[in-house]
Amino acid sequence: MKQPSLALVAIAVAAVLSAGVAQAKPFKWASQADVASWDIHAQNNGLHNAIHPYVYETLVTYNSKTFAVEPLLATSWKEVSPKQMRFALRQGVKFQDGSSFTADDAVFSITRAMAKTSNYGPFVQGIEKVVKVDDGTIDIFMVDPNPVLLRQMTELRMMSKAWSEKNKSTEPMDIKKADENFAHRNAMGTGPFILESWQPDVRMVLKKNPNWWGQMPGNVSSITYTPIKSAPTRMAALLSGEVDMILDPTPQDLNRLRASPDLKILEGLENRTIFFGMDQFRDELPGSSVKGKNPLKEQKVRQALYQSIDIQAITKTILRGLGKPTGTLVAPQVNGWTETVGQRLPYNQDAAKKLLVEAGYPDGFEVDFACPNNRYISDEAICQAVTAMWAKIGVKAKLRTLPMVTYFPMIQRNEASIYMLGWGVPTFDSLYSLQSLVRSVGKGGDGNYNVGRYSNERMDYLVDRVKTETDQPVRTRMLTEGLQLSNDTVSHLPLYDQVIPWAMKKNIDLVHRADNRIDIKLVTVR
Amino acid sequence: MFAFILRRLIQAVIVMIAVAFISFMLFQYVGDPVTFLLGQDATPQQIAELRSALGLDKPFFVQFWHFLVNAAQGEFGISLRQGAKVSSLIAERFPATFELAMVAALLALVVGVPMGVYAALRRGSFMSQMFMTLSLLGVSLPTFLIGILLILIFSVHLGWFPSFGRGTTMQLGFWSTGLLSAKGWHHIILPAITLAIFQLTLIMRLVRAEMLEVLRTDYIKFAKARGLSNRTIYFGHALKNTLVPVMTITGLQLGGLIAFAIITETVFQWPGMGLLFIQAVTFADIPVMAAYLCLIALIFVVINLVVDLLYFAVDPRLRVEKSGGH
């Protein structure tokens, strides 16, 4: 037999060697849902805000590890006055059609987010107007000093003014109208990836933008995103190697995935806290055995409910480790959190019983209890477990579980006496939670999810002060005080911070982000 | 004749309105999609504004009337989840479901008929006992379980077939097809088997029973007496007569295949109408749900209408009765 030729051997060796170097590689991932639109202001939801940044960039962005605000399309910013921020825009940035990114585009994009048909209201909240200073500079004028403006701006993405005018998409897609706009199915930004094709619910393909201004630490050359609704199928797609990563594996499959030699699980704390809220407003609870008064108005009763929940047992057996017990309304990454406010009241059924006796309910009472059954990890099972724990101190919770499409409107009509809620914090600042959850119900975002209508004068004062307080240390102290006040008055029953697992092939390196987004620039396929 | 067709058409319209009414009534209980659309930070004012802009705060009958008027023009509004026209969404998704259903029906026929014939001719043999036992499994195992099992064996363990999706498709005018490429066939095999299993067992048992029935009749006995070969008797005479009811059932089942592809489509992430419907349900995307249910009802109504008319054409006795009892 002939010896293999030298040339062949050389080629083989070269092939093996080059495989070791990080080459550009495709990255395929899947999760449950699909983005509903590529119009960057059409719908404010988590998956949009996770995928749109591949194509559309913001002026400032979060560092994926520390969540500090970093420059992106703006290189620097400074306060001209407490109500005026000046941003210097990055020079030489080109849109994917070759046109330059200028101040006009930035003014246009932020103004577009303020339009009536936009759903990005929360992120332009407090902005009065945006003004072009020169081609590379814009000013943002605020109604009042706004200390979280930069954090809001991490969700305000930039699109081309000329492109949207040419394609009649200057207004955000209005879902009330019977027609879609051009920006709904097409995307054109300054970002590292170009949207190549998108079939809703089927497949989305993005390829690398060769003219992108930045440097990518990772080596992804193209992205294929597939929504796979059924959990076992999603799992099978990963196990059979058809996708590189899935964002939402089911808890019961984790051990199996961990045992596989080709896969790995990356776990991280999400900035979402799960808790129970309680009706502290009505004089008599509907469906309760107590007539003429509302036991949940009594702080001792709330504390008794709190102390009879064995959260360790829940996180260990039901969540299988996918929850970290907490004693407050925000997760540790969020500004305002401290070790002290994060402390839970101890689990103690005897103390709970005693508190109930002191409050005048020695035999307990009946109360309505509502939970979603398809929103948070194992939500229904957790509520069932808690119902059993409360039964031990005599509180008979009448549990009803609903799918989220009916659950959320129901609790917003203040119909539930005790309800479960999870709250993520996109601004990484406690104001976001305190204003929505414990500020007395008022105008705008004040108390918009304060479904139990908790009300405390000191809390209202703190929240209103923090909205405009720009002195960072003072602000942070006040946020911590707000959290502590919520703990002291047992405004809610905090349960745990969600831990989110991502499952992927062994050869994928990436950074687990607390907001459940993949920073595509940091993904390396080995 | 004309009066008969007219009467059938009027009945069909009444059925359609009833279905539309019932489905629309159900949606009053599925909740509203406003929370999804606006995200968790929406203010109560925004929520109220969007609800009234979408017409969700209007009384039920007003909403239903708008729906009927638009539906009659083939206009089902805009999908709340996808922001696209429902009619075009359904048109996009229909080819996937239709191809899946056709391949499944074909599979059920091509495999089910010979198995049934075999089971009838070799009654009591080991193989036909096997077929009968397997067919019991086929009717009793739920579809999603069959799908997951197939994925587990053929995608995860053996790696022969993909576990999800439709693969690449080609566009022939408005129709997108996956049947013109090897890859497309690769993708359709597992879902088609999953969807076909129930029909297959049904057809097999039907063919077997009919065949046994036919084999007992006199003309088969006479044929045997005439000394015709078994082959001619079984396949020339017996099978032909067996297939008439089988064809009727298969035709009627086609509507069922299209309608009940929901589970198969969900398991295999098959981008058809069933998947569209399931995702609409989790989102409370009312226009899509209503349009889907009406379309499925329409398919059934049309199939039944066609069958009725065919019977009418085939069977002269019907014509006599309907024309006034001469």
mmCIF file of N, CA and C in Angstrom, chain A residues 292-346:
data_model
loop_
_atom_site.group_PDB
_atom_site.id
_atom_site.type_symbol
_atom_site.label_atom_id
_atom_site.label_comp_id
_atom_site.label_asym_id
_atom_site.label_seq_id
_atom_site.Cartn_x
_atom_site.Cartn_y
_atom_site.Cartn_z
ATOM 1 N N GLY A 292 -66.808 41.851 58.966
ATOM 2 C CA GLY A 292 -66.736 43.175 59.568
ATOM 3 C C GLY A 292 -65.339 43.739 59.709
ATOM 4 N N LYS A 293 -64.316 42.929 59.530
ATOM 5 C CA LYS A 293 -62.962 43.480 59.552
ATOM 6 C C LYS A 293 -62.044 42.675 58.637
ATOM 7 N N ASN A 294 -60.881 43.235 58.370
ATOM 8 C CA ASN A 294 -59.930 42.612 57.455
ATOM 9 C C ASN A 294 -58.684 42.187 58.241
ATOM 10 N N PRO A 295 -58.545 40.886 58.484
ATOM 11 C CA PRO A 295 -57.410 40.436 59.303
ATOM 12 C C PRO A 295 -56.060 40.806 58.691
ATOM 13 N N LEU A 296 -56.008 40.968 57.363
ATOM 14 C CA LEU A 296 -54.724 41.248 56.731
ATOM 15 C C LEU A 296 -54.254 42.688 56.969
ATOM 16 N N LYS A 297 -55.152 43.521 57.519
ATOM 17 C CA LYS A 297 -54.725 44.869 57.885
ATOM 18 C C LYS A 297 -53.860 44.829 59.137
ATOM 19 N N GLU A 298 -53.959 43.736 59.861
ATOM 20 C CA GLU A 298 -53.251 43.577 61.133
ATOM 21 C C GLU A 298 -51.820 43.122 60.840
ATOM 22 N N GLN A 299 -50.839 43.915 61.268
ATOM 23 C CA GLN A 299 -49.454 43.556 60.973
ATOM 24 C C GLN A 299 -49.067 42.210 61.582
ATOM 25 N N LYS A 300 -49.616 41.916 62.780
ATOM 26 C CA LYS A 300 -49.270 40.641 63.432
ATOM 27 C C LYS A 300 -49.739 39.447 62.612
ATOM 28 N N VAL A 301 -50.900 39.608 61.976
ATOM 29 C CA VAL A 301 -51.405 38.519 61.147
ATOM 30 C C VAL A 301 -50.471 38.295 59.955
ATOM 31 N N ARG A 302 -50.073 39.404 59.336
ATOM 32 C CA ARG A 302 -49.182 39.275 58.169
ATOM 33 C C ARG A 302 -47.869 38.616 58.569
ATOM 34 N N GLN A 303 -47.378 39.027 59.741
ATOM 35 C CA GLN A 303 -46.119 38.438 60.199
ATOM 36 C C GLN A 303 -46.283 36.948 60.505
ATOM 37 N N ALA A 304 -47.461 36.592 61.030
ATOM 38 C CA ALA A 304 -47.712 35.175 61.317
ATOM 39 C C ALA A 304 -47.694 34.369 60.025
ATOM 40 N N LEU A 305 -48.306 34.904 58.979
ATOM 41 C CA LEU A 305 -48.303 34.211 57.687
ATOM 42 C C LEU A 305 -46.868 34.062 57.185
ATOM 43 N N TYR A 306 -46.086 35.106 57.369
ATOM 44 C CA TYR A 306 -44.683 35.128 56.953
ATOM 45 C C TYR A 306 -43.905 34.028 57.668
ATOM 46 N N GLN A 307 -44.011 34.043 59.014
ATOM 47 C CA GLN A 307 -43.147 33.144 59.792
ATOM 48 C C GLN A 307 -43.570 31.682 59.715
ATOM 49 N N SER A 308 -44.730 31.428 59.161
ATOM 50 C CA SER A 308 -45.126 30.017 59.063
ATOM 51 C C SER A 308 -44.763 29.427 57.704
ATOM 52 N N ILE A 309 -44.101 30.211 56.843
ATOM 53 C CA ILE A 309 -43.665 29.677 55.545
ATOM 54 C C ILE A 309 -42.248 29.113 55.676
ATOM 55 N N ASP A 310 -42.112 27.836 55.419
ATOM 56 C CA ASP A 310 -40.786 27.208 55.473
ATOM 57 C C ASP A 310 -40.149 27.341 54.085
ATOM 58 N N ILE A 311 -39.466 28.474 53.875
ATOM 59 C CA ILE A 311 -38.976 28.772 52.531
ATOM 60 C C ILE A 311 -37.827 27.842 52.130
ATOM 61 N N GLN A 312 -37.054 27.383 53.119
ATOM 62 C CA GLN A 312 -35.956 26.447 52.794
ATOM 63 C C GLN A 312 -36.518 25.193 52.147
ATOM 64 N N ALA A 313 -37.605 24.678 52.733
ATOM 65 C CA ALA A 313 -38.205 23.453 52.200
ATOM 66 C C ALA A 313 -38.693 23.693 50.773
ATOM 67 N N ILE A 314 -39.285 24.867 50.544
ATOM 68 C CA ILE A 314 -39.820 25.152 49.208
ATOM 69 C C ILE A 314 -38.711 25.239 48.171
ATOM 70 N N THR A 315 -37.664 26.011 48.480
ATOM 71 C CA THR A 315 -36.606 26.171 47.477
ATOM 72 C C THR A 315 -35.870 24.857 47.246
ATOM 73 N N LYS A 316 -35.806 24.036 48.280
ATOM 74 C CA LYS A 316 -35.053 22.792 48.121
ATOM 75 C C LYS A 316 -35.873 21.739 47.367
ATOM 76 N N THR A 317 -37.103 21.503 47.819
ATOM 77 C CA THR A 317 -37.827 20.369 47.233
ATOM 78 C C THR A 317 -38.641 20.749 45.998
ATOM 79 N N ILE A 318 -39.268 21.920 46.013
ATOM 80 C CA ILE A 318 -40.112 22.249 44.865
ATOM 81 C C ILE A 318 -39.287 22.902 43.758
ATOM 82 N N LEU A 319 -38.457 23.842 44.148
ATOM 83 C CA LEU A 319 -37.693 24.571 43.129
ATOM 84 C C LEU A 319 -36.386 23.872 42.750
ATOM 85 N N ARG A 320 -36.025 22.854 43.495
ATOM 86 C CA ARG A 320 -34.774 22.115 43.238
ATOM 87 C C ARG A 320 -33.586 23.062 43.091
ATOM 88 N N GLY A 321 -33.545 24.024 43.995
ATOM 89 C CA GLY A 321 -32.401 24.926 44.001
ATOM 90 C C GLY A 321 -32.558 26.149 43.113
ATOM 91 N N LEU A 322 -33.659 26.251 42.388
ATOM 92 C CA LEU A 322 -33.819 27.380 41.480
ATOM 93 C C LEU A 322 -34.442 28.597 42.171
ATOM 94 N N GLY A 323 -34.136 28.760 43.445
ATOM 95 C CA GLY A 323 -34.618 29.934 44.153
ATOM 96 C C GLY A 323 -33.740 30.171 45.361
ATOM 97 N N LYS A 324 -33.456 31.455 45.644
ATOM 98 C CA LYS A 324 -32.633 31.762 46.800
ATOM 99 C C LYS A 324 -33.508 32.556 47.760
ATOM 100 N N PRO A 325 -33.753 32.022 48.972
ATOM 101 C CA PRO A 325 -34.658 32.683 49.904
ATOM 102 C C PRO A 325 -34.247 34.136 50.151
ATOM 103 N N THR A 326 -35.239 35.023 50.250
ATOM 104 C CA THR A 326 -34.922 36.419 50.491
ATOM 105 C C THR A 326 -35.900 37.001 51.510
ATOM 106 N N GLY A 327 -35.498 38.105 52.124
ATOM 107 C CA GLY A 327 -36.358 38.763 53.090
ATOM 108 C C GLY A 327 -36.809 40.124 52.615
ATOM 109 N N THR A 328 -36.549 40.446 51.330
ATOM 110 C CA THR A 328 -36.949 41.767 50.867
ATOM 111 C C THR A 328 -37.476 41.715 49.445
ATOM 112 N N LEU A 329 -37.819 42.875 48.902
ATOM 113 C CA LEU A 329 -38.533 42.917 47.625
ATOM 114 C C LEU A 329 -37.632 42.963 46.401
ATOM 115 N N VAL A 330 -36.315 43.136 46.606
ATOM 116 C CA VAL A 330 -35.426 43.183 45.441
ATOM 117 C C VAL A 330 -34.263 42.206 45.618
ATOM 118 N N ALA A 331 -33.657 41.849 44.472
ATOM 119 C CA ALA A 331 -32.543 40.908 44.481
ATOM 120 C C ALA A 331 -31.230 41.648 44.788
ATOM 121 N N PRO A 332 -30.191 40.920 45.170
ATOM 122 C CA PRO A 332 -28.939 41.551 45.603
ATOM 123 C C PRO A 332 -28.275 42.452 44.562
ATOM 124 N N GLN A 333 -28.523 42.248 43.264
ATOM 125 C CA GLN A 333 -27.848 43.096 42.267
ATOM 126 C C GLN A 333 -28.455 44.491 42.212
ATOM 127 N N VAL A 334 -29.578 44.687 42.891
ATOM 128 C CA VAL A 334 -30.335 45.914 42.716
ATOM 129 C C VAL A 334 -29.890 46.979 43.717
ATOM 130 N N ASN A 335 -29.713 48.191 43.229
ATOM 131 C CA ASN A 335 -29.278 49.300 44.072
ATOM 132 C C ASN A 335 -30.274 49.522 45.210
ATOM 133 N N GLY A 336 -29.755 49.559 46.462
ATOM 134 C CA GLY A 336 -30.611 49.725 47.628
ATOM 135 C C GLY A 336 -30.608 48.485 48.509
ATOM 136 N N TRP A 337 -30.309 47.346 47.903
ATOM 137 C CA TRP A 337 -30.265 46.092 48.661
ATOM 138 C C TRP A 337 -29.049 46.079 49.588
ATOM 139 N N THR A 338 -29.213 45.600 50.809
ATOM 140 C CA THR A 338 -28.073 45.339 51.683
ATOM 141 C C THR A 338 -28.278 43.974 52.315
ATOM 142 N N GLU A 339 -27.199 43.478 52.880
ATOM 143 C CA GLU A 339 -27.268 42.187 53.556
ATOM 144 C C GLU A 339 -28.361 42.210 54.629
ATOM 145 N N THR A 340 -28.448 43.339 55.337
ATOM 146 C CA THR A 340 -29.394 43.444 56.453
ATOM 147 C C THR A 340 -30.841 43.398 55.967
ATOM 148 N N VAL A 341 -31.179 44.183 54.933
ATOM 149 C CA VAL A 341 -32.584 44.145 54.490
ATOM 150 C C VAL A 341 -32.923 42.810 53.850
ATOM 151 N N GLY A 342 -31.909 42.096 53.404
ATOM 152 C CA GLY A 342 -32.159 40.795 52.786
ATOM 153 C C GLY A 342 -32.456 39.685 53.784
ATOM 154 N N GLN A 343 -32.277 39.960 55.096
ATOM 155 C CA GLN A 343 -32.515 38.940 56.131
ATOM 156 C C GLN A 343 -33.994 38.581 56.222
ATOM 157 N N ARG A 344 -34.266 37.303 56.323
ATOM 158 C CA ARG A 344 -35.660 36.882 56.516
ATOM 159 C C ARG A 344 -36.000 36.819 57.995
ATOM 160 N N LEU A 345 -37.273 37.020 58.311
ATOM 161 C CA LEU A 345 -37.733 36.682 59.662
ATOM 162 C C LEU A 345 -37.640 35.165 59.778
ATOM 163 N N PRO A 346 -37.268 34.650 60.976
ATOM 164 C CA PRO A 346 -37.080 33.200 61.081
ATOM 165 C C PRO A 346 -38.382 32.426 60.898
#
